[in-house]
Amino acid sequence: MEWAARPSHLGGVPRKLVFMAVGAFARTVTSLLNSTSVHNSETLIRFVRDRPKGMPLITVSNHMSTLDDPLMWSFKGFPVADAKLARWVLAAEDICFKNPILSYFFRLGKCIPITRGGGIYQERMNEALDCLTKGYWLHTFPEGKVCQENVPIRRLKWGTASLIARAPITPIVLPIVHSGFEKVMPEKSFFGKRPPFPLCKKEIRIIVGEPIEFDLLRLKEEAKSASAELTYPSLGWPTCAHGLNEAAQRCLYTNISHQIWTAMEGLRSFGANFMKVKEYS
């Protein structure tokens, strides 16, 4: 249903209605039924509203529940109901695109179906790359799946790193870490399953970081040098994507992912320490 994702579909009216309805629902959950605090929200809002024309934006975050998106965009002051400004997001095909009705709804919601385990060069990754080429905002969950434990950020998948490296213009990459959504929509609280509705009276915390700087020219040269004597079983990747063979690409994506992981883990530690200080103050 790629046609449903086009802004011209029925004059854009269905997309506007979806974002208005989902935005109202999300703001009710985060602002009325629960309490939400956001650190450095102005940075996120600035890049969503006022970044240079044609400059792509990638936001990355941890993944605490099936409602992280859209709830994390519904804090006070954020244009959650604006369909034009809204993010595109990579979404699990086996969860969000189970049938035609869900597929239509999530396509209207600017979701790109991704097959988990399908690799970083699967067909729909080209659709995500096209979004970046057009200067749009794309959100990813680079951990790849929900984790509701209070543990360090897990090893990141290479998909986000590959999009950063392949984009014609290096995107602004903004890390975000949140907590509390795992209490709003716990995976196993209702007879071992998710509750039918979001839970109330929980505390949600969202921490927005600063843009991560990537010197891609240097990283690519380092990847070529580091991979010169390395051999891996071939995954069938393009042999000359952005001038690098498969081994060099692996090194490059590992380095980019490590930078993202370091930034996200730093935000997670900042949030944990902040809460400890708050508890004892």
Tab-separated table of C-alpha atoms in Angstrom:
chain	number	residue	atom	x	y	z
A	1	MET	CA	0.000	0.000	0.000
A	2	GLU	CA	2.756	2.431	-0.840
A	3	TRP	CA	0.145	4.586	-2.585
A	4	ALA	CA	-1.501	5.326	0.777
A	5	ALA	CA	1.752	6.862	2.003
A	6	ARG	CA	1.787	9.492	-0.725
A	7	PRO	CA	0.853	12.997	0.457
A	8	SER	CA	-1.372	13.367	-2.622
A	9	HIS	CA	-3.587	10.423	-1.630
A	10	LEU	CA	-7.155	11.821	-1.551
A	11	GLY	CA	-5.766	15.307	-1.222
A	12	GLY	CA	-3.950	14.438	1.997
A	13	VAL	CA	-7.205	14.482	3.977
A	14	PRO	CA	-6.991	10.905	5.370
A	15	ARG	CA	-3.424	11.516	6.573
A	16	LYS	CA	-4.436	14.759	8.309
A	17	LEU	CA	-7.344	13.010	10.031
A	18	VAL	CA	-5.102	10.171	11.226
A	19	PHE	CA	-2.546	12.548	12.713
A	20	MET	CA	-5.219	14.677	14.365
A	21	ALA	CA	-6.872	11.617	15.941
A	22	VAL	CA	-3.647	9.896	16.984
A	23	GLY	CA	-2.238	13.197	18.257
A	24	ALA	CA	-5.297	13.796	20.432
A	25	PHE	CA	-5.093	10.254	21.798
A	26	ALA	CA	-1.363	10.512	22.508
A	27	ARG	CA	-1.628	13.891	24.222
A	28	THR	CA	-4.463	12.580	26.401
A	29	VAL	CA	-2.321	9.641	27.512
A	30	THR	CA	0.841	11.643	28.212
A	31	SER	CA	-0.565	14.919	29.543
A	32	LEU	CA	-3.902	14.061	31.172
A	33	LEU	CA	-3.677	10.437	32.266
A	34	ASN	CA	0.052	10.452	33.088
A	35	SER	CA	2.739	13.029	33.883
A	36	THR	CA	5.472	13.763	31.340
A	37	SER	CA	8.699	15.716	31.711
A	38	VAL	CA	10.999	16.532	28.798
A	39	HIS	CA	14.630	17.623	28.999
A	40	ASN	CA	15.939	19.766	26.125
A	41	SER	CA	12.658	19.697	24.196
A	42	GLU	CA	13.522	22.962	22.450
A	43	THR	CA	16.323	21.249	20.499
A	44	LEU	CA	13.972	18.636	19.048
A	45	ILE	CA	11.290	21.202	18.218
A	46	ARG	CA	13.864	23.478	16.564
A	47	PHE	CA	15.165	20.758	14.254
A	48	VAL	CA	11.660	19.553	13.399
A	49	ARG	CA	10.396	23.039	12.578
A	50	ASP	CA	13.361	25.116	11.460
A	51	ARG	CA	16.253	23.040	10.121
A	52	PRO	CA	17.694	24.170	6.754
A	53	LYS	CA	15.560	23.305	3.731
A	54	GLY	CA	16.516	19.924	2.294
A	55	MET	CA	18.439	18.880	5.410
A	56	PRO	CA	17.322	15.408	6.549
A	57	LEU	CA	16.809	14.629	10.229
A	58	ILE	CA	17.149	11.232	11.890
A	59	THR	CA	16.040	10.801	15.481
A	60	VAL	CA	17.020	7.603	17.286
A	61	SER	CA	15.682	6.310	20.573
A	62	ASN	CA	15.446	3.309	22.825
A	63	HIS	CA	12.332	1.160	22.487
A	64	MET	CA	10.388	0.615	25.724
A	65	SER	CA	6.872	-0.193	24.484
A	66	THR	CA	4.644	-0.581	21.456
A	67	LEU	CA	3.328	2.952	22.129
A	68	ASP	CA	6.671	4.776	22.202
A	69	ASP	CA	5.639	6.205	18.876
A	70	PRO	CA	3.383	8.256	18.941
A	71	LEU	CA	3.439	8.975	22.693
A	72	MET	CA	6.990	10.347	22.715
A	73	TRP	CA	5.967	13.171	20.338
A	74	SER	CA	2.911	14.302	22.289
A	75	PHE	CA	4.473	16.474	24.986
A	76	LYS	CA	3.368	20.072	25.429
A	77	GLY	CA	4.614	22.398	22.710
A	78	PHE	CA	5.324	19.727	20.102
A	79	PRO	CA	3.286	19.842	16.836
A	80	VAL	CA	2.016	16.298	17.270
A	81	ALA	CA	-1.019	16.744	14.985
A	82	ASP	CA	0.848	18.386	12.097
A	83	ALA	CA	0.998	15.755	9.352
A	84	LYS	CA	3.476	17.731	7.242
A	85	LEU	CA	6.040	18.096	10.031
A	86	ALA	CA	5.525	14.586	11.391
A	87	ARG	CA	8.248	11.962	11.276
A	88	TRP	CA	8.471	8.995	8.995
A	89	VAL	CA	9.228	5.908	11.054
A	90	LEU	CA	10.491	2.384	10.444
A	91	ALA	CA	7.822	-0.030	11.700
A	92	ALA	CA	7.842	-3.802	12.098
A	93	GLU	CA	5.925	-5.386	9.246
A	94	ASP	CA	4.746	-8.340	11.353
A	95	ILE	CA	3.148	-6.032	13.941
A	96	CYS	CA	1.871	-2.956	12.106
A	97	PHE	CA	1.023	-4.453	8.708
A	98	LYS	CA	-0.817	-7.662	9.571
A	99	ASN	CA	-3.848	-6.972	7.373
A	100	PRO	CA	-5.093	-4.424	4.812
A	101	ILE	CA	-6.833	-2.224	7.397
A	102	LEU	CA	-3.758	-1.923	9.614
A	103	SER	CA	-1.549	-1.475	6.569
A	104	TYR	CA	-3.688	1.401	5.308
A	105	PHE	CA	-3.794	3.068	8.740
A	106	PHE	CA	-0.056	2.858	9.364
A	107	ARG	CA	0.768	3.907	5.815
A	108	LEU	CA	-1.345	7.022	6.342
A	109	GLY	CA	0.642	7.506	9.545
A	110	LYS	CA	3.910	7.716	7.578
A	111	CYS	CA	5.172	4.297	8.671
A	112	ILE	CA	7.579	2.309	6.498
A	113	PRO	CA	7.241	-1.494	6.809
A	114	ILE	CA	10.490	-3.216	7.692
A	115	THR	CA	10.976	-6.980	7.835
A	116	ARG	CA	12.899	-7.781	10.992
A	117	GLY	CA	15.816	-9.981	10.061
A	118	GLY	CA	15.472	-8.954	6.430
A	119	GLY	CA	18.811	-7.165	6.359
A	120	ILE	CA	19.866	-3.558	5.893
A	121	TYR	CA	19.518	-3.638	2.109
A	122	GLN	CA	15.951	-4.909	1.997
A	123	GLU	CA	13.681	-3.123	-0.468
A	124	ARG	CA	11.883	-0.855	2.011
A	125	MET	CA	15.158	0.574	3.292
A	126	ASN	CA	15.347	2.320	-0.083
A	127	GLU	CA	12.042	4.009	0.764
A	128	ALA	CA	13.564	5.237	4.032
A	129	LEU	CA	16.624	6.450	2.134
A	130	ASP	CA	14.337	8.287	-0.276
A	131	CYS	CA	12.789	10.128	2.689
A	132	LEU	CA	16.231	11.321	3.734
A	133	THR	CA	17.071	12.289	0.155
A	134	LYS	CA	14.005	14.546	0.166
A	135	GLY	CA	15.080	16.172	3.440
A	136	TYR	CA	12.385	14.584	5.596
A	137	TRP	CA	12.492	13.571	9.259
A	138	LEU	CA	12.926	9.836	9.902
A	139	HIS	CA	12.746	8.127	13.292
A	140	THR	CA	14.284	4.731	14.015
A	141	PHE	CA	14.531	2.375	16.971
A	142	PRO	CA	18.049	1.035	16.323
A	143	GLU	CA	17.843	-1.602	19.061
A	144	GLY	CA	15.375	-3.362	16.781
A	145	LYS	CA	12.804	-4.486	19.336
A	146	VAL	CA	11.097	-3.596	22.608
A	147	CYS	CA	13.044	-3.991	25.849
A	148	GLN	CA	11.296	-3.062	29.106
A	149	GLU	CA	14.188	-3.798	31.455
A	150	ASN	CA	16.204	-1.056	33.129
A	151	VAL	CA	19.473	-2.058	31.481
A	152	PRO	CA	22.097	-0.364	29.289
A	153	ILE	CA	21.217	0.295	25.665
A	154	ARG	CA	21.605	-2.936	23.737
A	155	ARG	CA	23.773	-3.480	20.681
A	156	LEU	CA	22.376	-1.435	17.821
A	157	LYS	CA	21.377	-2.866	14.475
A	158	TRP	CA	23.230	-1.540	11.435
A	159	GLY	CA	20.199	-0.268	9.528
A	160	THR	CA	20.300	3.266	10.916
A	161	ALA	CA	24.052	3.504	10.382
A	162	SER	CA	23.667	2.398	6.762
A	163	LEU	CA	21.063	5.111	6.118
A	164	ILE	CA	23.345	7.769	7.597
A	165	ALA	CA	26.238	6.633	5.410
A	166	ARG	CA	24.191	6.277	2.230
A	167	ALA	CA	22.200	9.518	2.423
A	168	PRO	CA	23.265	12.106	-0.208
A	169	ILE	CA	23.361	14.752	2.532
A	170	THR	CA	24.591	13.591	5.936
A	171	PRO	CA	21.507	13.864	8.198
A	172	ILE	CA	21.273	15.646	11.499
A	173	VAL	CA	21.246	12.727	13.956
A	174	LEU	CA	19.520	13.464	17.256
A	175	PRO	CA	19.533	10.889	20.088
A	176	ILE	CA	16.573	10.547	22.468
A	177	VAL	CA	16.180	8.311	25.507
A	178	HIS	CA	12.953	7.859	27.419
A	179	SER	CA	11.515	5.886	30.317
A	180	GLY	CA	8.046	5.326	31.698
A	181	PHE	CA	6.358	4.023	28.565
A	182	GLU	CA	7.131	0.509	29.757
A	183	LYS	CA	4.820	1.266	32.720
A	184	VAL	CA	2.130	2.847	30.566
A	185	MET	CA	2.049	-0.177	28.247
A	186	PRO	CA	3.759	-3.115	30.006
A	187	GLU	CA	4.231	-6.231	27.915
A	188	LYS	CA	3.030	-8.768	30.488
A	189	SER	CA	0.797	-7.107	33.057
A	190	PHE	CA	-2.643	-8.240	31.869
A	191	PHE	CA	-2.850	-12.033	32.129
A	192	GLY	CA	0.653	-12.200	30.726
A	193	LYS	CA	-0.157	-9.835	27.867
A	194	ARG	CA	-0.293	-6.121	27.163
A	195	PRO	CA	-3.254	-4.302	28.749
A	196	PRO	CA	-6.085	-3.385	26.345
A	197	PHE	CA	-5.628	0.299	27.155
A	198	PRO	CA	-2.684	2.449	28.326
A	199	LEU	CA	-2.292	2.581	32.096
A	200	CYS	CA	-2.589	5.800	34.089
A	201	LYS	CA	-0.755	7.755	36.795
A	202	LYS	CA	2.724	6.862	35.562
A	203	GLU	CA	5.728	9.137	35.249
A	204	ILE	CA	7.186	9.526	31.759
A	205	ARG	CA	10.610	11.051	31.202
A	206	ILE	CA	12.018	12.037	27.799
A	207	ILE	CA	15.609	13.231	27.407
A	208	VAL	CA	16.636	14.833	24.131
A	209	GLY	CA	20.346	14.991	23.420
A	210	GLU	CA	22.424	17.129	21.089
A	211	PRO	CA	23.205	16.260	17.434
A	212	ILE	CA	25.859	13.606	16.906
A	213	GLU	CA	28.699	14.737	14.648
A	214	PHE	CA	29.842	12.270	11.985
A	215	ASP	CA	33.008	12.809	9.973
A	216	LEU	CA	32.010	10.334	7.281
A	217	LEU	CA	35.054	10.927	5.085
A	218	ARG	CA	37.351	10.019	7.965
A	219	LEU	CA	35.177	7.099	9.051
A	220	LYS	CA	35.125	5.667	5.528
A	221	GLU	CA	38.910	5.878	5.220
A	222	GLU	CA	39.314	4.218	8.617
A	223	ALA	CA	36.872	1.503	7.554
A	224	LYS	CA	38.855	0.814	4.363
A	225	SER	CA	42.094	0.569	6.324
A	226	ALA	CA	40.668	-1.566	9.150
A	227	SER	CA	38.952	-3.995	6.786
A	228	ALA	CA	41.908	-4.540	4.433
A	229	GLU	CA	42.838	-7.873	5.988
A	230	LEU	CA	39.416	-8.921	7.266
A	231	THR	CA	37.232	-11.571	5.679
A	232	TYR	CA	33.569	-12.299	6.449
A	233	PRO	CA	31.016	-14.700	5.017
A	234	SER	CA	29.262	-12.700	2.323
A	235	LEU	CA	25.774	-11.382	3.051
A	236	GLY	CA	25.240	-10.409	-0.554
A	237	TRP	CA	25.552	-6.671	0.018
A	238	PRO	CA	26.286	-4.360	-2.924
A	239	THR	CA	30.027	-4.637	-3.457
A	240	CYS	CA	30.660	-0.953	-4.110
A	241	ALA	CA	28.019	0.876	-2.111
A	242	HIS	CA	29.408	4.400	-1.464
A	243	GLY	CA	32.834	3.170	-2.566
A	244	LEU	CA	33.265	0.447	0.050
A	245	ASN	CA	33.321	-3.325	-0.194
A	246	GLU	CA	31.283	-5.432	2.202
A	247	ALA	CA	34.014	-5.764	4.837
A	248	ALA	CA	34.606	-2.010	4.867
A	249	GLN	CA	30.872	-1.375	5.128
A	250	ARG	CA	30.707	-3.604	8.198
A	251	CYS	CA	33.505	-1.623	9.826
A	252	LEU	CA	31.871	1.681	8.908
A	253	TYR	CA	28.433	0.717	10.206
A	254	THR	CA	29.954	-0.649	13.402
A	255	ASN	CA	31.743	2.653	14.058
A	256	ILE	CA	28.684	4.779	13.312
A	257	SER	CA	26.519	2.549	15.502
A	258	HIS	CA	29.031	2.810	18.319
A	259	GLN	CA	28.853	6.599	18.207
A	260	ILE	CA	25.068	6.474	18.371
A	261	TRP	CA	25.161	3.898	21.183
A	262	THR	CA	27.597	6.025	23.182
A	263	ALA	CA	25.348	9.076	22.884
A	264	MET	CA	22.220	7.141	23.826
A	265	GLU	CA	23.860	5.392	26.763
A	266	GLY	CA	25.139	8.759	27.970
A	267	LEU	CA	21.587	10.104	27.954
A	268	ARG	CA	20.323	7.017	29.754
A	269	SER	CA	22.973	7.412	32.481
A	270	PHE	CA	22.208	11.122	32.756
A	271	GLY	CA	18.524	10.351	33.273
A	272	ALA	CA	19.239	7.675	35.886
A	273	ASN	CA	21.580	9.955	37.835
A	274	PHE	CA	19.142	12.848	37.589
A	275	MET	CA	16.381	10.747	39.113
A	276	LYS	CA	18.670	9.666	41.979
A	277	VAL	CA	19.472	13.287	42.763
A	278	LYS	CA	15.781	14.142	42.591
A	279	GLU	CA	14.887	11.356	45.001
A	280	TYR	CA	17.415	12.475	47.614
A	281	SER	CA	16.873	16.222	47.263
